[in-house]
Short mmCIF file of C-alpha atoms in Angstrom, two decimals:
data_model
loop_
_atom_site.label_atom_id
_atom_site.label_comp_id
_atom_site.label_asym_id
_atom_site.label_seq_id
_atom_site.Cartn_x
_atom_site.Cartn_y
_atom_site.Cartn_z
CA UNK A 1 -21.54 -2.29 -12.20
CA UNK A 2 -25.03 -2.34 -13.87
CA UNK A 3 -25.92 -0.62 -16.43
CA UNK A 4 -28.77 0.82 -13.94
CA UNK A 5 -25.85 2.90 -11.58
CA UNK A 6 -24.24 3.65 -15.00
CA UNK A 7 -23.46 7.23 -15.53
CA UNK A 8 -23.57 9.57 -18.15
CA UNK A 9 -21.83 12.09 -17.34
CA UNK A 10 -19.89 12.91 -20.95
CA UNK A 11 -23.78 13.73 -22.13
CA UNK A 12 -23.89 16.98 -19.79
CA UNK A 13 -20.13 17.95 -20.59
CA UNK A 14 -21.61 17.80 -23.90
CA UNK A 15 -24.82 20.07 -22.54
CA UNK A 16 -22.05 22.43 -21.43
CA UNK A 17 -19.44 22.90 -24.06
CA UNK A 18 -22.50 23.26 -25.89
CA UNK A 19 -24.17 26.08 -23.82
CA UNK A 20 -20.18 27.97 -23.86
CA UNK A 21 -20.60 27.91 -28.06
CA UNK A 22 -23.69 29.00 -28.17
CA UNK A 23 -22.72 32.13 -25.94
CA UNK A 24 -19.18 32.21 -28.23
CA UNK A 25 -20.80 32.48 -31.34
CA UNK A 26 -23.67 34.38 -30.52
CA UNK A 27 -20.98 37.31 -29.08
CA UNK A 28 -19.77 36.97 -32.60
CA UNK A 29 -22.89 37.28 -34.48
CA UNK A 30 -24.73 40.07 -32.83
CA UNK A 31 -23.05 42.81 -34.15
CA UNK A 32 -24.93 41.71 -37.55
CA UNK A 33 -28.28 42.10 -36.51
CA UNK A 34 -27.22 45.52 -34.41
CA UNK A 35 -24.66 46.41 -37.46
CA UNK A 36 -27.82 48.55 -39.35
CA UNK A 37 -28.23 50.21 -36.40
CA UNK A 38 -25.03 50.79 -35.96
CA UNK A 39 -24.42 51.61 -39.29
CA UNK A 40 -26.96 54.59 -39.09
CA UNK A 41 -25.56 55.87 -35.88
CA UNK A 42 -22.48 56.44 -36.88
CA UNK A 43 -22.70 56.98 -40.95
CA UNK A 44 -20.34 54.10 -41.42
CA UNK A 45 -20.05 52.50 -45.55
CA UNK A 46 -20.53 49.69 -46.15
CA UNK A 47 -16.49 48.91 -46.47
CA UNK A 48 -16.09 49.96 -43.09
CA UNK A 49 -18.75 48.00 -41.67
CA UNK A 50 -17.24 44.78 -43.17
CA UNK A 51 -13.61 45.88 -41.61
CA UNK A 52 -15.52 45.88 -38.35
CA UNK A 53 -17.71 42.69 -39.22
CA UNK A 54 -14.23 41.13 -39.92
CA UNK A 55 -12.07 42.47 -36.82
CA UNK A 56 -12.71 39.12 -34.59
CA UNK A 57 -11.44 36.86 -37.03
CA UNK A 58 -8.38 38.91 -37.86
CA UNK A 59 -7.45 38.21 -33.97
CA UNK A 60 -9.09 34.69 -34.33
CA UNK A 61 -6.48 33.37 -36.77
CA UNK A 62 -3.88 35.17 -35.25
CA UNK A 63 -4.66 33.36 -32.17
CA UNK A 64 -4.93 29.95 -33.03
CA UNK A 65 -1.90 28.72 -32.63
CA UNK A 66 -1.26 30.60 -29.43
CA UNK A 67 -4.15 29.30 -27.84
CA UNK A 68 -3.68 25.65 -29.08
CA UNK A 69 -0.52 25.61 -27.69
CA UNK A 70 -1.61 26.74 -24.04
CA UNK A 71 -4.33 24.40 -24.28
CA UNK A 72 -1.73 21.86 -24.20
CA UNK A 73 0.17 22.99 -21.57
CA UNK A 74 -2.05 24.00 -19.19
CA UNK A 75 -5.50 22.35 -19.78
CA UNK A 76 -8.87 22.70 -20.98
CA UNK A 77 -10.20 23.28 -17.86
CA UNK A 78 -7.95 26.58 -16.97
CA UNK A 79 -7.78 28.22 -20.45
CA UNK A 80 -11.75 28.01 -21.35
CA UNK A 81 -12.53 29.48 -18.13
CA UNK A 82 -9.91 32.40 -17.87
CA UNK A 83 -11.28 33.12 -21.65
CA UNK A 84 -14.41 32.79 -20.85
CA UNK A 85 -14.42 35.67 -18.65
CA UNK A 86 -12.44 38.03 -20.31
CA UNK A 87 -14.63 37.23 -24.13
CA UNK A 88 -17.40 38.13 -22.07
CA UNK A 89 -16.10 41.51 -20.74
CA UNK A 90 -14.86 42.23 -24.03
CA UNK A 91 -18.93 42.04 -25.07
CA UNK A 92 -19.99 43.99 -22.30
CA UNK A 93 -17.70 47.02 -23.86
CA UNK A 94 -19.10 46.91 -26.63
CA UNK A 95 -22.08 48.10 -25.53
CA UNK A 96 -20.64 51.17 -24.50
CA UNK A 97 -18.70 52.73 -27.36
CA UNK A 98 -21.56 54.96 -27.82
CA UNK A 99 -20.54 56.80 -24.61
CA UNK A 100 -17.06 57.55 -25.71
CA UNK A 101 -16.57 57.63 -28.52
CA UNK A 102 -16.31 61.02 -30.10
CA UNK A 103 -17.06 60.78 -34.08
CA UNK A 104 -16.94 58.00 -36.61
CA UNK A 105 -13.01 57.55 -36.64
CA UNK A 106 -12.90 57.02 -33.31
CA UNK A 107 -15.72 54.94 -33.27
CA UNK A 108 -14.67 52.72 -35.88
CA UNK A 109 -11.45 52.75 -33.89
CA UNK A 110 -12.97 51.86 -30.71
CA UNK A 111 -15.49 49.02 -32.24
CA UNK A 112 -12.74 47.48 -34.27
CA UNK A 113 -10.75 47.20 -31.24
CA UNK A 114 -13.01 45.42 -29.08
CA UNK A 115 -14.62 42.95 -31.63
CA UNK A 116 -10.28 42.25 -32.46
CA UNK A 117 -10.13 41.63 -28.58
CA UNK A 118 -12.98 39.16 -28.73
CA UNK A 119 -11.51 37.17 -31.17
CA UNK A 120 -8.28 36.76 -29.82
CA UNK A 121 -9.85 35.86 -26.39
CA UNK A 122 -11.82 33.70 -27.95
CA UNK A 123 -9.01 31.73 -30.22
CA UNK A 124 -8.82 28.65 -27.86
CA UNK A 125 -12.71 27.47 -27.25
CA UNK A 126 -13.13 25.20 -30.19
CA UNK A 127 -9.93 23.64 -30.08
CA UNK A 128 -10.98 23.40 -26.34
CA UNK A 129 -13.84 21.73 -27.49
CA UNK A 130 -12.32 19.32 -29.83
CA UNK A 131 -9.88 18.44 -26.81
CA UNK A 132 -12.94 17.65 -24.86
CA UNK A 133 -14.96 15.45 -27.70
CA UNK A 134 -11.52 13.69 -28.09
CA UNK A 135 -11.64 13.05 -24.02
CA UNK A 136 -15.25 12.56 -22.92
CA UNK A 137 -16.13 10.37 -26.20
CA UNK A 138 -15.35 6.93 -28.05
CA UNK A 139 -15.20 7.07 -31.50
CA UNK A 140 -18.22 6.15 -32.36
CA UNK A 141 -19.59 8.72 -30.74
CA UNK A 142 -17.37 11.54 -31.31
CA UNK A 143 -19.24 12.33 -34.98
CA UNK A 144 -22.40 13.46 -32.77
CA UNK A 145 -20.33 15.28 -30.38
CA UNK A 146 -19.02 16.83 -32.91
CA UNK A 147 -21.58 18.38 -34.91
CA UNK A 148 -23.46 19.10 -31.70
CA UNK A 149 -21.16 22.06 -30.54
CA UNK A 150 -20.00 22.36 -34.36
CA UNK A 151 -24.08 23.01 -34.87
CA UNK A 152 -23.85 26.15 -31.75
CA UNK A 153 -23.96 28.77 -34.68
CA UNK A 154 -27.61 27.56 -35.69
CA UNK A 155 -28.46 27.66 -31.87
CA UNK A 156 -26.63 30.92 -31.63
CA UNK A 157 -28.45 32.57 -34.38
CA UNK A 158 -31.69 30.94 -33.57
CA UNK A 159 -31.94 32.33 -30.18
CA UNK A 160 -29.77 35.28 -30.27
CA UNK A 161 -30.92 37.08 -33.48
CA UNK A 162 -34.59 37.10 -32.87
CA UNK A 163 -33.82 38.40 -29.12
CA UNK A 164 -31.13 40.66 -29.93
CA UNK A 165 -33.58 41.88 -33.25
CA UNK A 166 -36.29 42.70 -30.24
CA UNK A 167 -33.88 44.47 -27.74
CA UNK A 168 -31.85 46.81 -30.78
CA UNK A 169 -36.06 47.72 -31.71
CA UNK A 170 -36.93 48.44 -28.47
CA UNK A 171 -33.85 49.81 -26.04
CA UNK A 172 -31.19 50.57 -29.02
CA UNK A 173 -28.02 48.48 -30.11
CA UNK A 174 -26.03 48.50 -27.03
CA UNK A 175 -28.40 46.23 -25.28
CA UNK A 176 -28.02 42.75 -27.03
CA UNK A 177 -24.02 43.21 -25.85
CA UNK A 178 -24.89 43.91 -22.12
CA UNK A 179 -27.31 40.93 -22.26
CA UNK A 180 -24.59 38.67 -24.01
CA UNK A 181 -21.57 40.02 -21.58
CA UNK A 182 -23.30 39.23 -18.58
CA UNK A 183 -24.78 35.87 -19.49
CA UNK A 184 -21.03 34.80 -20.33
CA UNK A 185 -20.00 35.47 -17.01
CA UNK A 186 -22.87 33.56 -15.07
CA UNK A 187 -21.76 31.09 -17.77
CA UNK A 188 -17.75 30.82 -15.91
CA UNK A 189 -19.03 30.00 -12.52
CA UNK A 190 -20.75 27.08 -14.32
CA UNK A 191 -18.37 25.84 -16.26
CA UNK A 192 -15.63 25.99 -12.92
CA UNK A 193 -18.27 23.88 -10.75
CA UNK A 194 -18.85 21.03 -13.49
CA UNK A 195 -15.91 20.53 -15.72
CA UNK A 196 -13.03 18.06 -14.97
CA UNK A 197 -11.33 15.41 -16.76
CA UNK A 198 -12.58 12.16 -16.54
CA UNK A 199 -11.10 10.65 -14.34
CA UNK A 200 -11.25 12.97 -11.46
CA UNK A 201 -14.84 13.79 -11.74
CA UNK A 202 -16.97 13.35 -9.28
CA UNK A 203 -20.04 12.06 -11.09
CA UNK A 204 -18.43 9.76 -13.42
CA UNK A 205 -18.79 5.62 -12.82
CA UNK A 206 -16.27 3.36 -13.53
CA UNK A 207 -18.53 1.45 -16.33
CA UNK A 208 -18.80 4.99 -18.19
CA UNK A 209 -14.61 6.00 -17.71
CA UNK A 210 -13.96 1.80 -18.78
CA UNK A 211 -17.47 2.93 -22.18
CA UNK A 212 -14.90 5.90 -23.02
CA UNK A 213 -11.50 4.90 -22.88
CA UNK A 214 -12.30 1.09 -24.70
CA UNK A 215 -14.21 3.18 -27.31
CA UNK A 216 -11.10 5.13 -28.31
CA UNK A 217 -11.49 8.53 -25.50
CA UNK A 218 -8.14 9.57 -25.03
CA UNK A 219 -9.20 10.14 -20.97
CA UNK A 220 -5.88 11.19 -19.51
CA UNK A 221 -4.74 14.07 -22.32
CA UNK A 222 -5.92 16.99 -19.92
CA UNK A 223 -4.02 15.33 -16.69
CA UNK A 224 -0.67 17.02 -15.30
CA UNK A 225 1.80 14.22 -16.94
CA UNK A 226 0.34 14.34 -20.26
CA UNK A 227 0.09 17.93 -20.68
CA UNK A 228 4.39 18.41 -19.00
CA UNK A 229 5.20 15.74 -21.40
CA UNK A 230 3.22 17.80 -24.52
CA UNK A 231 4.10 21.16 -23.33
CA UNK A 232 6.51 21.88 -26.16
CA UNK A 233 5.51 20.14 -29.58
CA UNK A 234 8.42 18.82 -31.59
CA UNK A 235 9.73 20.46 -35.31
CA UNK A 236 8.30 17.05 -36.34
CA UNK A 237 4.75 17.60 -34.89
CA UNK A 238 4.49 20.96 -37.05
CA UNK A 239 5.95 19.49 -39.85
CA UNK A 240 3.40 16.70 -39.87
CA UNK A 241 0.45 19.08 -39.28
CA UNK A 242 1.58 21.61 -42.10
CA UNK A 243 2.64 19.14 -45.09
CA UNK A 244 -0.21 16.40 -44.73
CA UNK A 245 -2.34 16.29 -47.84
CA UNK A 246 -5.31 14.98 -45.93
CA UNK A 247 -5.19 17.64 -43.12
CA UNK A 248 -5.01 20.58 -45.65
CA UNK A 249 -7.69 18.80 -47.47
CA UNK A 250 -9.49 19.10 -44.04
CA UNK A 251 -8.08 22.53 -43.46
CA UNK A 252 -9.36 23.49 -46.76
CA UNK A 253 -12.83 22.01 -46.26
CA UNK A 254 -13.42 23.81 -42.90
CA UNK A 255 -12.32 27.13 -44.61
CA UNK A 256 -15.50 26.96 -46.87
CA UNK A 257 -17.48 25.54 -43.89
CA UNK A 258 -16.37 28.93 -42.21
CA UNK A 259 -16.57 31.34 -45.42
CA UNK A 260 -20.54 29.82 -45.42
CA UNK A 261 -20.74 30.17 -41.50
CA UNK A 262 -19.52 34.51 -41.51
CA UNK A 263 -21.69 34.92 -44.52
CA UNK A 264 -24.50 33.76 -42.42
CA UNK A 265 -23.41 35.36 -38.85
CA UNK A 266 -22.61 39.16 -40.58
CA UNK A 267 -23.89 39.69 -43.69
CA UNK A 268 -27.29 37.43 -44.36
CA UNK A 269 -29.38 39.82 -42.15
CA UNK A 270 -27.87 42.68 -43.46
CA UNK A 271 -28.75 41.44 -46.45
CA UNK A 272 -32.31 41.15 -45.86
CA UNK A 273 -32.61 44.94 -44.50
CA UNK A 274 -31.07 46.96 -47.43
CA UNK A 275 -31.49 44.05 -50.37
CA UNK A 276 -34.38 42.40 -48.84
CA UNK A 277 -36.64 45.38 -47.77
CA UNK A 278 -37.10 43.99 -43.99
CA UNK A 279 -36.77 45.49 -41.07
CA UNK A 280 -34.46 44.86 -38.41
CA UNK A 281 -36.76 42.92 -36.15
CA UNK A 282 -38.49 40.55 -38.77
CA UNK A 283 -35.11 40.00 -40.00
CA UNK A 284 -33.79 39.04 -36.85
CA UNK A 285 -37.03 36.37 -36.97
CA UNK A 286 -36.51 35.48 -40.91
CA UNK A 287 -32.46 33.89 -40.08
CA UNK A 288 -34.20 31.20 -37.54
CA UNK A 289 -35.53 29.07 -40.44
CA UNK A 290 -31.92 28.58 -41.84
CA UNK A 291 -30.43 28.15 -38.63
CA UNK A 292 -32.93 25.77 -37.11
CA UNK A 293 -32.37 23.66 -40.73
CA UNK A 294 -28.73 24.38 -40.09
CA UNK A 295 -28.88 23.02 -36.82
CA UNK A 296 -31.16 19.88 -38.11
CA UNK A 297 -28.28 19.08 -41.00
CA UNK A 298 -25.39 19.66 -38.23
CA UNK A 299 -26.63 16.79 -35.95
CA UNK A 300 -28.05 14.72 -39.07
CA UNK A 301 -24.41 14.73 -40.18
CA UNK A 302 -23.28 13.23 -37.15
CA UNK A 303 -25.11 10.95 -36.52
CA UNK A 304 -25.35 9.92 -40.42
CA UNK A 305 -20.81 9.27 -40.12
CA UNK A 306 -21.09 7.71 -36.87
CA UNK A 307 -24.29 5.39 -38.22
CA UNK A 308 -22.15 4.42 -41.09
CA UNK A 309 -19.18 3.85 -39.01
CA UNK A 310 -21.16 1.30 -36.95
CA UNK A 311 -22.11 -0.21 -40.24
CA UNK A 312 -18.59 -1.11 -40.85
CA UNK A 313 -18.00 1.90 -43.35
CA UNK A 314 -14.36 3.18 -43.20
CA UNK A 315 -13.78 6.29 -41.38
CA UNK A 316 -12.81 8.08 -44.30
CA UNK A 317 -15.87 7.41 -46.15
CA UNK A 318 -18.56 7.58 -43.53
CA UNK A 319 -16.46 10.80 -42.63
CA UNK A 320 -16.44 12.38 -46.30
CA UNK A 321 -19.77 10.93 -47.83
CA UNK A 322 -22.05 13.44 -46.21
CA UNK A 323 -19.60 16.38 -46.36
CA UNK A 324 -19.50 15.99 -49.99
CA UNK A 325 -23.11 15.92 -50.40
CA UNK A 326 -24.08 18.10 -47.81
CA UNK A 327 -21.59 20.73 -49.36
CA UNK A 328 -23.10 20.28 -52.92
CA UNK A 329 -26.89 20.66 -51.26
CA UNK A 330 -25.17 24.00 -49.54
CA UNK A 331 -24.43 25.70 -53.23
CA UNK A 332 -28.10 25.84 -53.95
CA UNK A 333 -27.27 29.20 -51.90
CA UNK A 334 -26.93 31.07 -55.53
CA UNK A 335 -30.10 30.59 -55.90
CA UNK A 336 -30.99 33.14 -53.90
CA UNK A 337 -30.13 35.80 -56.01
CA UNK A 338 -32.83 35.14 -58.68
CA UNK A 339 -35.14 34.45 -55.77
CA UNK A 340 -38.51 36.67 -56.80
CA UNK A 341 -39.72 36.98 -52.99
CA UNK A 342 -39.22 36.33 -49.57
CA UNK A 343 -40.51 33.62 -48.91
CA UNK A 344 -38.07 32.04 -51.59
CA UNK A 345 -34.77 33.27 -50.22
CA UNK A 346 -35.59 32.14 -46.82
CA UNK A 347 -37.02 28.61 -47.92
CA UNK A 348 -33.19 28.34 -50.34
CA UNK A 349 -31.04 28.97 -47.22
CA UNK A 350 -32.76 26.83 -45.50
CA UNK A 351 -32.19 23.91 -47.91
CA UNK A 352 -28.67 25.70 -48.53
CA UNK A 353 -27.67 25.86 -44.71
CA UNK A 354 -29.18 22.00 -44.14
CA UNK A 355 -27.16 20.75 -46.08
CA UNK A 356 -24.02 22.91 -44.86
CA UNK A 357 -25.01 21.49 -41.56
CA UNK A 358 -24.74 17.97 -42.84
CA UNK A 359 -21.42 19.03 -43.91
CA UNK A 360 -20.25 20.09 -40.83
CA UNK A 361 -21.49 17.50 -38.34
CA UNK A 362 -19.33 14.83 -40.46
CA UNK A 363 -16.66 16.08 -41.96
CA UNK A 364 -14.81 18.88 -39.66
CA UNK A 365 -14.16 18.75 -36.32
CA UNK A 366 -14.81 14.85 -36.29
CA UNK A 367 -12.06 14.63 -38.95
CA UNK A 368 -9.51 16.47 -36.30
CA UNK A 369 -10.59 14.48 -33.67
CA UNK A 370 -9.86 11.49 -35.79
CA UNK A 371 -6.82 12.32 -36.92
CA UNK A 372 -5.01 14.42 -34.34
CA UNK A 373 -1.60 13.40 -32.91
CA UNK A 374 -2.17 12.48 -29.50
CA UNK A 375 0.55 14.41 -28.34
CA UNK A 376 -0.22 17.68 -30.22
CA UNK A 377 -4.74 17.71 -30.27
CA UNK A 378 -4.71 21.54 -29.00
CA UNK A 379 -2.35 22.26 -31.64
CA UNK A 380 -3.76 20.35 -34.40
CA UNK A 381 -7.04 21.64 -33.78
CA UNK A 382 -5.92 25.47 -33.65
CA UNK A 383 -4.26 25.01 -37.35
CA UNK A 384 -7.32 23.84 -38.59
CA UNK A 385 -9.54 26.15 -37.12
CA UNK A 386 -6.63 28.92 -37.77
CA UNK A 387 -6.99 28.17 -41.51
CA UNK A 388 -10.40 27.57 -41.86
CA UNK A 389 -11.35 30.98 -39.66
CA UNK A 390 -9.33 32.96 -42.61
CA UNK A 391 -12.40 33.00 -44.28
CA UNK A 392 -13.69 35.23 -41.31
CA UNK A 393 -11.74 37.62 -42.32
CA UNK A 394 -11.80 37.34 -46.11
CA UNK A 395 -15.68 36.94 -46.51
CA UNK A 396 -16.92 39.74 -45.06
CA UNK A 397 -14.53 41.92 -46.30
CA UNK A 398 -14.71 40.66 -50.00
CA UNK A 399 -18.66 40.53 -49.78
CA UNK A 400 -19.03 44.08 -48.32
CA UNK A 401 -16.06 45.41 -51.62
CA UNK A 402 -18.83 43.32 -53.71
CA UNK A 403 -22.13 45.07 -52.84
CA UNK A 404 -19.85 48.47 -52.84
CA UNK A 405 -18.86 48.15 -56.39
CA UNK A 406 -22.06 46.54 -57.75
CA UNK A 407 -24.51 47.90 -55.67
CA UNK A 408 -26.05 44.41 -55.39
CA UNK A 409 -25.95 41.50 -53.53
CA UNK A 410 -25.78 38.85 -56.56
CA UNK A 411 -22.64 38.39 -57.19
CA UNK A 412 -21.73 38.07 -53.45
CA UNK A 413 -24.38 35.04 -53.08
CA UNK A 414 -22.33 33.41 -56.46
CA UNK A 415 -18.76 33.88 -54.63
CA UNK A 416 -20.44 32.57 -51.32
CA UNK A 417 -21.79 29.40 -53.15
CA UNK A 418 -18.66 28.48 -54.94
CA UNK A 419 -16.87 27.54 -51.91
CA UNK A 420 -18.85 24.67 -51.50
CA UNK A 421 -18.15 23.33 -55.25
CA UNK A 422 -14.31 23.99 -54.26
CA UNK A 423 -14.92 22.13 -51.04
CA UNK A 424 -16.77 19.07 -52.38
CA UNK A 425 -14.51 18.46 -55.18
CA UNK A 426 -11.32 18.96 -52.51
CA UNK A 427 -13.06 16.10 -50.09
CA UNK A 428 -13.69 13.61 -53.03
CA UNK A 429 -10.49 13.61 -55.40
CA UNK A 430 -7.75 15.29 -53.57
CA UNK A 431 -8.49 14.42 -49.81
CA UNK A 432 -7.29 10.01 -49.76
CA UNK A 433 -7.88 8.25 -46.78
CA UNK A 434 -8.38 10.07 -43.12
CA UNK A 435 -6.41 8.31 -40.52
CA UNK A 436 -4.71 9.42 -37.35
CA UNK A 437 -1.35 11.11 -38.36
CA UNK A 438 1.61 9.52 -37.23
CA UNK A 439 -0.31 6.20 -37.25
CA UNK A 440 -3.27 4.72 -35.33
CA UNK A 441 -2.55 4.01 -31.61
CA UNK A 442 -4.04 1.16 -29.93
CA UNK A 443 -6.96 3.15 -28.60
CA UNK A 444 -8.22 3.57 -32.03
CA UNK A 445 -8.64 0.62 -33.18
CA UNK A 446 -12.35 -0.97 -34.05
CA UNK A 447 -13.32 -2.15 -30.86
CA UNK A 448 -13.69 -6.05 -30.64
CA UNK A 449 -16.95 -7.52 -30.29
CA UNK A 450 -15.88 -8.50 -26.68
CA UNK A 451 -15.47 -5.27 -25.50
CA UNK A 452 -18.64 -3.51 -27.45
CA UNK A 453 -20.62 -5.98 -25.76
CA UNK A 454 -19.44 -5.12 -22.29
CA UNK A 455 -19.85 -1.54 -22.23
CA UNK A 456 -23.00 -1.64 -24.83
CA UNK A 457 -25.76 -0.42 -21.71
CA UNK A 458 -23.58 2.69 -20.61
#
């Protein structure tokens, strides 16, 4: 086949797992820009608006594992969609706690509730994703896939916070969670009429399935055999995922990635009401510098690791090189809290949250797709993304304790920034070489000249 009837079909399962974490993290995030006006509403402290801030990732960790493990049994396909649904209904409640609820307790009851709902509906999407990057991609291309739906927060925040900013000014908090809830659920009927595993879509050419699965795509890990024969993991699958000193390295590394990531998605435009002096709508407009330079650094890192892959750098390098740096870049964050205007703060995260992009596109979820057992990629992706999603629940809360007690925001922005020292120095002199645990199967090894030359047009 020539390269003219080749298809590219992995490009618009990209476009979609894409649009689904956009719509997952902006259902996270919104409660930040509404969380003032919540806050008024219902005279809530600042304590218990970080309890509530940090209610989805309580369920998010405790669903990880869980959700990995019923992404291996019973598909990607299946488990995104049914959670797709019910993350989105979850959203659309939201919206309507103001209607019930009676007083503050029950409020706070009510909201912490819903937002602990979310996040354990939510538990399976990125390892979902992961399991789709490690299908629908070859290696050298999995870096870009990577950071693209690693990057979703950026677009999340982008889009999301300006919009939801305009409707909380203009129709009152509730509205940015109907708007959310319903746009998941035109989302499902989307995501049911394109996705399917390679080899059963409809779209896909041979040349593109023969592009994938020479490059490294494990095609087949979402069909019926594989996922009856990895239904129930082996003691020595969890062993090998909880006592490998590269994975907790990794682990470790996407727990700062996150702890930077909730800072961003609860507290920064909090931040710039109360410490800041904004409003709720030009704040909503101030976070899309950072996240459009997030976004810039997320895909810059991918395509940096996969560029220096095809240069005949070592995984582990190309992998780790612009995570370290990117992570150093990100600690410029501190800065902030000298910062003697506006304009200042906004122009340090953006530096700050470039190079926490760079970061992420090369050195998280491409590191779990690279080193995954085959039989266990749900699973190995829910343990990282179990550990690293702590920080959900520990930022927030330790941040909102932190203003309490010093009735500033300083000190927050310096216990923010060190996780990217910790981070960098974790990659660099603890971390040794990333390779697939349990040893490289043929499908990962460099591809031979032969074969990069016959699928180069796809």
């Amino acid at each position: 086949m020539t390269a003219k009837n080749a298809s590219h079909v992995r490009v618009w399962i990209l476009m979609l797992i894409l649009f689904l974490s956009v719509i997952a993290y902006a259902d996270r995030s919104i409660l930040s820009i509404a969380g003032g006006a919540i806050k008024d509403e219902f005279g809530l402290s600042p304590v218990q608006l970080g309890f509530i801030l940090s209610a989805f990732s309580w369920a998010y960790v405790i669903g990880q594992i869980p959700g990995g493990l019923f992404l291996d049994r019973f598909g990607t396909k299946k488990v995104y969609g049914v959670t797709l649904v019910l993350w989105s209904l979850s959203t659309l409640a939201m919206g309507f706690v103001g209607e019930f609820s009676t007083g503050v307790t029950s409020a706070l009851v009510m909201m912490f509730t819903l937002r602990f709902a979310l996040g354990l509906i939510e538990a399976p999407s990125f390892p979902a994703n992961a399991r789709v990057a490690i299908m629908w991609f070859p290696k050298a291309e999995r870096g870009r896939a990577s950071s693209l739906f690693a990057s979703s927060q950026y677009f999340a925040v982008g889009i999301f916070s300006p919009l939801s900013g305009w409707l909380v000014s203009e129709f009152g908090w509730p509205w940015p969670f109907f708007v959310l809830g319903v746009i998941g659920i035109v989302a499902f009927f989307v995501w049911l009429w394109y996705m399917q595993e390679p080899r059963l879509h409809r779209s896909v050419s041979p040349q593109e399935l023969s592009y994938i699965e020479a490059g490294g795509g494990l095609i087949d890990i979402d069909s019926a055999r594989e996922r009856k024969e990895n239904s129930r993991p082996s003691r020595a699958t969890f062993h090998k995922l909880l006592t490998n000193r590269m994975l907790w390295c990794a682990y470790i590394g996407q727990y700062c990635i996150i702890a930077l990531s909730y800072f961003f998605i609860t507290w920064f435009p909090i931040y710039l009401v109360q410490a800041r002096g904004m409003d709720i709508l030009h704040a909503g407009f101030a976070t899309i510098a950072p996240a459009l330079f997030g976004f810039a650094g997320g895909i810059s890192g991918g395509v940096i690791s996969d560029y220096l892959i095809r240069k005949g750098w070592s995984v582990s390098w190309a992998r780790k090189t612009p995570y370290i740096v990117g992570m150093l870049m990100a600690a410029t964050l501190i800065a902030a809290a000298v910062a003697n205007s506006n304009f200042w703060v906004i122009a340090i995260m953006s530096f700050a949250f470039y190079g926490k992009g760079v970061a992420a596109g090369a050195g998280t979820w491409a590191v779990i797709s690279d080193t995954a057992p085959k039989e266990a990629v749900g699973l190995a992706g829910a343990i990282f993304n179990c550990v690293g999603n702590i920080a959900g629940i520990v930022t927030p809360i330790i941040f909102g304790y932190l203003v309490a007690l010093t009735g500033s925001y300083s000190v927050g922005l310096v216990f923010v920034g060190a996780h990217c020292i910790v981070a960098a120095c974790c990659f660099l002199f603890v971390m040794g070489p990333i390779e697939r645990v349990g040893g490289e199967t043929p499908e990962d090894k460099t591809w031979s000249g032969a074969t990069a030359t016959s699928v180069r047009k796809v």
